[in-house]
Amino acid sequence: MKPLLMVGWALSFGLIFQAKAETIGDFAKLNRLSQVIRGHGPTQGERAELETALRLGNGARFLETKTDQYLASDQHAFKMRVRLEELFRLKTAARLLGREGGSPSLFESEYHEKNALTYLFTEMGRQNRSWDDLLIAKDYRLFPSERFAVIQGIGVNDYGFMAALIPDLKSLSGTYSSELSNETHRDVRFSGNDPRVAGAITTSRFMTRFVTTGLNKNRKRAAEVFRVFLCDSMSAAIPSTEGKDDQIFDLMLPHDQSMTENEIRTMAQQSDSLHGSRPDCNACHFKLDPMGRTFLTSPFALSAQASPGALSFKRGQQIVKVPVKGIGELGAAITQQPEYVSCQVDHFWSWFMGSRHKLSDARRAQLSAEFDRVGRRTNDFIKILLKQPEFFELGRLMSEAEIRAQHVKTFLKKCQDCHKDQYNSNSDDGSFPDFTKWPIGGSADEMARWTRKISRAMDLAHDGESPVMPPRTAPWRTSLREVNLLKSWIADGAPDETGRRTVAP
Amino acid sequence: MAGAQTNQRFKVLKSAEPTGTVIVMSFEDGREARYLQRRSQMRWSAMQMDLTETLCVSSQAAARCELTLPLVVADGLFIWTKHPEASRLGQEVMYLPGGGQPKQHLVEQQGVHFVSIEEQQRLGSRTLAGLKGRLSCDKFEWLTNVPNVPGRVLPTALSVASWSGETNTSTLETNVAENQAVNGGFDVQLSILNGNTYQIDNATYYTAFAGSPALVSQGPATLVTHDKQGELCQTTFNMSLGKTTQIINELREEIKNVTPVQGPFPIDILTRIEFSMKGIATNAESATFAGAFE
């Protein structure tokens, strides 16, 4: 009896041990799924259900079912909305709920909750909409929020914003009449080829966030479209290659306190003109200006008249230029670019994998194909990501060399954002190398040359006392910590992630 | 009751009458107050517009223009129509916020109405017919593509695709003040009056910033028109409101002596701003104030 008991005990222990190991993994999976998709952990009931499923050998099936349920939940729709608000640099719903400090006014809450953009963002997850809808959707749910229209006096509500396209909204917008609509909302749909509307970027909230002026010429809006949809961040900095920094700086930020507002505006226009005439500046303006033109007729609300422009950017050494009849065609043109697909894959990767796992070029290409295969549908692509091995992998600890290299690359990325499309008269093809791909310039010699240039430009020898870069006109400054980081990194031979020196110290 | 620092609950009642919408604050204790308006005489005001940049003609065609609009100043106030103290009848309702704060006018803001097409569109042309704004310029090349030479013949009718005005203000997204286009009109139609003046006839759409007129702005104005090739282009002007401000101040003084009446303006956007400043929306069914009214 005793041996049998022993065997029984051993078997039981083995089973328990095995079950326990699996159970721990699956509970962690459930927790991660719930946290990432819904923003909170699973309920006690769900844990109990998982336990039962595991007992019956249905653990994997259960997790799959739960994934579908979570993706169909309001919490997921809300979380995707918050992700999109963060991506677009809008005030997030989480902030409005007081989770990030500060308490919103009633006006703020109403404005942020009841508008076409918030609705579209929420629908992306709720309806498993195609991600392209952010750029090509022609259907909107409009809200006649009164307070947004008149109390704050800032921008117009959805009805006022769209009233030029849908004339009967005019009398309901609050702009023309005190008699606001009794409607809570109105669903509108434009034809599929309407050149005037383009998903998220032709909403009141987007245009109110990224305002324009006669001087700015919608470049701010264009820059945001490039950043969000093509992962092309542009800085407003004016690089210092022709020794005109001081001249431009004085024009941009006049010191004379006695100047009138009009004088300052005139100075700013001169600065803009000087800025626009420089080849360095053209590196960004050849992209921003043609796209900005598509917003030309819609400075404060959406115009019924489309404004032609173009999608223009660099692909390697080639200029891609797609003429468009209006914002609507612009949105469609962007969705047809491979850069758009890989950029959106990057956003999703960052949201669902975090920074623990780097996305290699090969994986990006593979996932881009998957993105297309599922019709670019939001939840369908998320499901693909959730099945990637990295999703349930624990992040490994990074080595000191990796951390240091990552910090240096993060800093050099800021330089790269400005220099990437500029003309480099010292190179054969006129381009600057990617500072975040080492060795910079592709060889040890080039790496050495570039680290010397960086060192001089940042005046590392004097702890950054008189730097040429970033230029005085740039919106950012190098901190002493960053100076020390770059200085010690170059002094140590600019080691890469493996700790291997890329130049002789 | 008067002066008591208590929360006083009231309803906002609205009814349409031939003279316009009537708004009544009806208090639980039986008191009532009616919303009336005061309106100044109409004055013409010319605002200087100096061209600072045009992308419509190859040469920098400096031009000096003037936008002339008729304007009135109006304000609104609540007048007691039912009150237990007979001496208060016909007097303005004052708000006592409590906490040692002085009493306030319930409607504080005076509104400046530039009587122009946007006003006519908002308010109907009943009282404002025939008052059209004008745009005069010493040179019109930026708008018409017609060189400024003797004997030039300007087009009799033109359309400005977009006319926007800038103000330095913050948005609810950033809470940071910056210059931005906030008001203006689309498809603003002009017809020629004489050699250097166009009349502003109509527009298909207008929007205004906080009750201000659509075509007037503190900051620059940008007009999107068509160049010689028929392509859209923009011209920016600095606006100078110096003389206009002076006229507005004069009219603000003037209306203090005007007897408030029902209408002639219907309740418009300005009214709602005034209400809202105290937290009363005209479409609110009821409201409670932490304070009192006397």
PDB file of C-alpha atoms in Angstrom, chain B residues 104-220:
ATOM      1  CA  GLN B 104     -22.284  92.473  -9.512  1.00  0.00           C
ATOM      2  CA  HIS B 105     -24.212  93.141 -12.673  1.00  0.00           C
ATOM      3  CA  LEU B 106     -25.723  89.867 -13.752  1.00  0.00           C
ATOM      4  CA  VAL B 107     -24.774  90.589 -17.319  1.00  0.00           C
ATOM      5  CA  GLU B 108     -21.418  92.257 -17.294  1.00  0.00           C
ATOM      6  CA  GLN B 109     -20.222  92.333 -20.818  1.00  0.00           C
ATOM      7  CA  GLN B 110     -21.175  94.877 -23.369  1.00  0.00           C
ATOM      8  CA  GLY B 111     -21.226  93.508 -26.846  1.00  0.00           C
ATOM      9  CA  VAL B 112     -19.898  95.221 -29.886  1.00  0.00           C
ATOM     10  CA  HIS B 113     -21.845  94.406 -32.980  1.00  0.00           C
ATOM     11  CA  PHE B 114     -20.337  95.182 -36.309  1.00  0.00           C
ATOM     12  CA  VAL B 115     -23.455  95.410 -38.353  1.00  0.00           C
ATOM     13  CA  SER B 116     -22.501  93.610 -41.451  1.00  0.00           C
ATOM     14  CA  ILE B 117     -23.480  90.672 -43.484  1.00  0.00           C
ATOM     15  CA  GLU B 118     -22.681  88.305 -40.688  1.00  0.00           C
ATOM     16  CA  GLU B 119     -25.011  90.239 -38.436  1.00  0.00           C
ATOM     17  CA  GLN B 120     -27.665  90.147 -41.093  1.00  0.00           C
ATOM     18  CA  GLN B 121     -27.186  86.430 -41.466  1.00  0.00           C
ATOM     19  CA  ARG B 122     -27.344  85.886 -37.743  1.00  0.00           C
ATOM     20  CA  LEU B 123     -30.073  88.289 -36.923  1.00  0.00           C
ATOM     21  CA  GLY B 124     -32.064  88.558 -40.085  1.00  0.00           C
ATOM     22  CA  SER B 125     -32.115  91.600 -42.313  1.00  0.00           C
ATOM     23  CA  ARG B 126     -35.235  93.060 -40.737  1.00  0.00           C
ATOM     24  CA  THR B 127     -33.467  95.894 -38.967  1.00  0.00           C
ATOM     25  CA  LEU B 128     -30.202  95.913 -40.795  1.00  0.00           C
ATOM     26  CA  ALA B 129     -31.030  95.759 -44.462  1.00  0.00           C
ATOM     27  CA  GLY B 130     -28.839  97.790 -46.726  1.00  0.00           C
ATOM     28  CA  LEU B 131     -25.959  98.168 -44.327  1.00  0.00           C
ATOM     29  CA  LYS B 132     -23.135  96.515 -46.168  1.00  0.00           C
ATOM     30  CA  GLY B 133     -19.491  96.682 -45.334  1.00  0.00           C
ATOM     31  CA  ARG B 134     -16.938  98.035 -47.774  1.00  0.00           C
ATOM     32  CA  LEU B 135     -13.363  97.219 -48.646  1.00  0.00           C
ATOM     33  CA  SER B 136     -11.323 100.040 -50.164  1.00  0.00           C
ATOM     34  CA  CYS B 137      -7.704  99.774 -51.263  1.00  0.00           C
ATOM     35  CA  ASP B 138      -5.236 102.058 -52.957  1.00  0.00           C
ATOM     36  CA  LYS B 139      -4.067  99.040 -54.980  1.00  0.00           C
ATOM     37  CA  PHE B 140      -6.075  95.957 -55.779  1.00  0.00           C
ATOM     38  CA  GLU B 141      -3.541  93.847 -57.661  1.00  0.00           C
ATOM     39  CA  TRP B 142      -3.354  91.338 -54.826  1.00  0.00           C
ATOM     40  CA  LEU B 143      -7.102  90.703 -55.127  1.00  0.00           C
ATOM     41  CA  THR B 144      -7.886  91.238 -58.774  1.00  0.00           C
ATOM     42  CA  ASN B 145      -4.613  90.419 -60.537  1.00  0.00           C
ATOM     43  CA  VAL B 146      -5.138  93.697 -62.382  1.00  0.00           C
ATOM     44  CA  PRO B 147      -1.963  95.825 -62.355  1.00  0.00           C
ATOM     45  CA  ASN B 148      -2.271  99.195 -60.698  1.00  0.00           C
ATOM     46  CA  VAL B 149      -2.052 101.292 -63.850  1.00  0.00           C
ATOM     47  CA  PRO B 150      -4.124 104.276 -65.012  1.00  0.00           C
ATOM     48  CA  GLY B 151      -7.337 103.221 -66.677  1.00  0.00           C
ATOM     49  CA  ARG B 152      -7.336  99.793 -65.069  1.00  0.00           C
ATOM     50  CA  VAL B 153     -10.647  97.970 -65.186  1.00  0.00           C
ATOM     51  CA  LEU B 154     -11.405  95.967 -62.091  1.00  0.00           C
ATOM     52  CA  PRO B 155     -13.707  92.937 -62.117  1.00  0.00           C
ATOM     53  CA  THR B 156     -17.218  93.890 -61.070  1.00  0.00           C
ATOM     54  CA  ALA B 157     -17.671  90.871 -58.838  1.00  0.00           C
ATOM     55  CA  LEU B 158     -15.190  88.782 -56.875  1.00  0.00           C
ATOM     56  CA  SER B 159     -15.158  86.096 -54.257  1.00  0.00           C
ATOM     57  CA  VAL B 160     -12.760  85.652 -51.368  1.00  0.00           C
ATOM     58  CA  ALA B 161     -12.525  81.921 -50.728  1.00  0.00           C
ATOM     59  CA  SER B 162     -11.604  82.407 -47.092  1.00  0.00           C
ATOM     60  CA  TRP B 163     -11.219  85.480 -44.912  1.00  0.00           C
ATOM     61  CA  SER B 164      -9.778  84.716 -41.498  1.00  0.00           C
ATOM     62  CA  GLY B 165      -8.844  86.862 -38.556  1.00  0.00           C
ATOM     63  CA  GLU B 166      -6.334  86.075 -35.849  1.00  0.00           C
ATOM     64  CA  THR B 167      -6.492  86.526 -32.112  1.00  0.00           C
ATOM     65  CA  ASN B 168      -3.988  85.689 -29.425  1.00  0.00           C
ATOM     66  CA  THR B 169      -5.731  83.192 -27.210  1.00  0.00           C
ATOM     67  CA  SER B 170      -5.430  79.718 -25.802  1.00  0.00           C
ATOM     68  CA  THR B 171      -7.347  76.601 -26.707  1.00  0.00           C
ATOM     69  CA  LEU B 172      -8.811  73.960 -24.445  1.00  0.00           C
ATOM     70  CA  GLU B 173      -6.235  71.487 -25.723  1.00  0.00           C
ATOM     71  CA  THR B 174      -3.100  73.379 -24.816  1.00  0.00           C
ATOM     72  CA  ASN B 175      -4.110  76.149 -22.435  1.00  0.00           C
ATOM     73  CA  VAL B 176      -1.267  78.102 -23.990  1.00  0.00           C
ATOM     74  CA  ALA B 177      -1.955  81.447 -25.590  1.00  0.00           C
ATOM     75  CA  GLU B 178      -0.856  81.745 -29.191  1.00  0.00           C
ATOM     76  CA  ASN B 179      -1.873  83.633 -32.297  1.00  0.00           C
ATOM     77  CA  GLN B 180      -4.463  81.696 -34.235  1.00  0.00           C
ATOM     78  CA  ALA B 181      -7.121  82.138 -36.880  1.00  0.00           C
ATOM     79  CA  VAL B 182     -10.397  81.977 -34.993  1.00  0.00           C
ATOM     80  CA  ASN B 183     -13.015  83.816 -37.001  1.00  0.00           C
ATOM     81  CA  GLY B 184     -13.905  84.732 -40.531  1.00  0.00           C
ATOM     82  CA  GLY B 185     -15.984  83.823 -43.513  1.00  0.00           C
ATOM     83  CA  PHE B 186     -15.955  81.576 -46.539  1.00  0.00           C
ATOM     84  CA  ASP B 187     -16.871  82.565 -50.064  1.00  0.00           C
ATOM     85  CA  VAL B 188     -17.143  86.257 -49.186  1.00  0.00           C
ATOM     86  CA  GLN B 189     -18.709  87.917 -52.214  1.00  0.00           C
ATOM     87  CA  LEU B 190     -17.695  91.399 -53.275  1.00  0.00           C
ATOM     88  CA  SER B 191     -19.151  93.713 -55.902  1.00  0.00           C
ATOM     89  CA  ILE B 192     -17.543  96.890 -57.116  1.00  0.00           C
ATOM     90  CA  LEU B 193     -18.894 100.208 -55.894  1.00  0.00           C
ATOM     91  CA  ASN B 194     -16.356 102.497 -57.529  1.00  0.00           C
ATOM     92  CA  GLY B 195     -12.757 102.560 -58.708  1.00  0.00           C
ATOM     93  CA  ASN B 196     -11.218 101.657 -55.387  1.00  0.00           C
ATOM     94  CA  THR B 197     -14.038 100.233 -53.314  1.00  0.00           C
ATOM     95  CA  TYR B 198     -15.770  96.897 -53.208  1.00  0.00           C
ATOM     96  CA  GLN B 199     -18.959  96.278 -51.290  1.00  0.00           C
ATOM     97  CA  ILE B 200     -19.185  93.145 -49.150  1.00  0.00           C
ATOM     98  CA  ASP B 201     -22.393  91.532 -50.327  1.00  0.00           C
ATOM     99  CA  ASN B 202     -22.619  88.120 -48.807  1.00  0.00           C
ATOM    100  CA  ALA B 203     -20.860  84.996 -47.708  1.00  0.00           C
ATOM    101  CA  THR B 204     -21.876  81.390 -47.605  1.00  0.00           C
ATOM    102  CA  TYR B 205     -20.558  80.841 -44.118  1.00  0.00           C
ATOM    103  CA  TYR B 206     -19.359  82.880 -41.192  1.00  0.00           C
ATOM    104  CA  THR B 207     -18.105  82.135 -37.769  1.00  0.00           C
ATOM    105  CA  ALA B 208     -17.211  84.541 -35.063  1.00  0.00           C
ATOM    106  CA  PHE B 209     -14.978  84.503 -32.047  1.00  0.00           C
ATOM    107  CA  ALA B 210     -16.761  85.095 -28.762  1.00  0.00           C
ATOM    108  CA  GLY B 211     -19.414  87.284 -30.254  1.00  0.00           C
ATOM    109  CA  SER B 212     -16.987  89.431 -32.171  1.00  0.00           C
ATOM    110  CA  PRO B 213     -17.676  90.144 -35.794  1.00  0.00           C
ATOM    111  CA  ALA B 214     -16.530  87.663 -38.347  1.00  0.00           C
ATOM    112  CA  LEU B 215     -14.353  89.942 -40.461  1.00  0.00           C
ATOM    113  CA  VAL B 216     -12.715  91.996 -37.734  1.00  0.00           C
ATOM    114  CA  SER B 217      -9.779  90.783 -35.708  1.00  0.00           C
ATOM    115  CA  GLN B 218      -7.204  92.147 -33.328  1.00  0.00           C
ATOM    116  CA  GLY B 219      -4.487  90.251 -35.124  1.00  0.00           C
ATOM    117  CA  PRO B 220      -3.700  89.890 -38.818  1.00  0.00           C
TER     118      PRO B 220
END
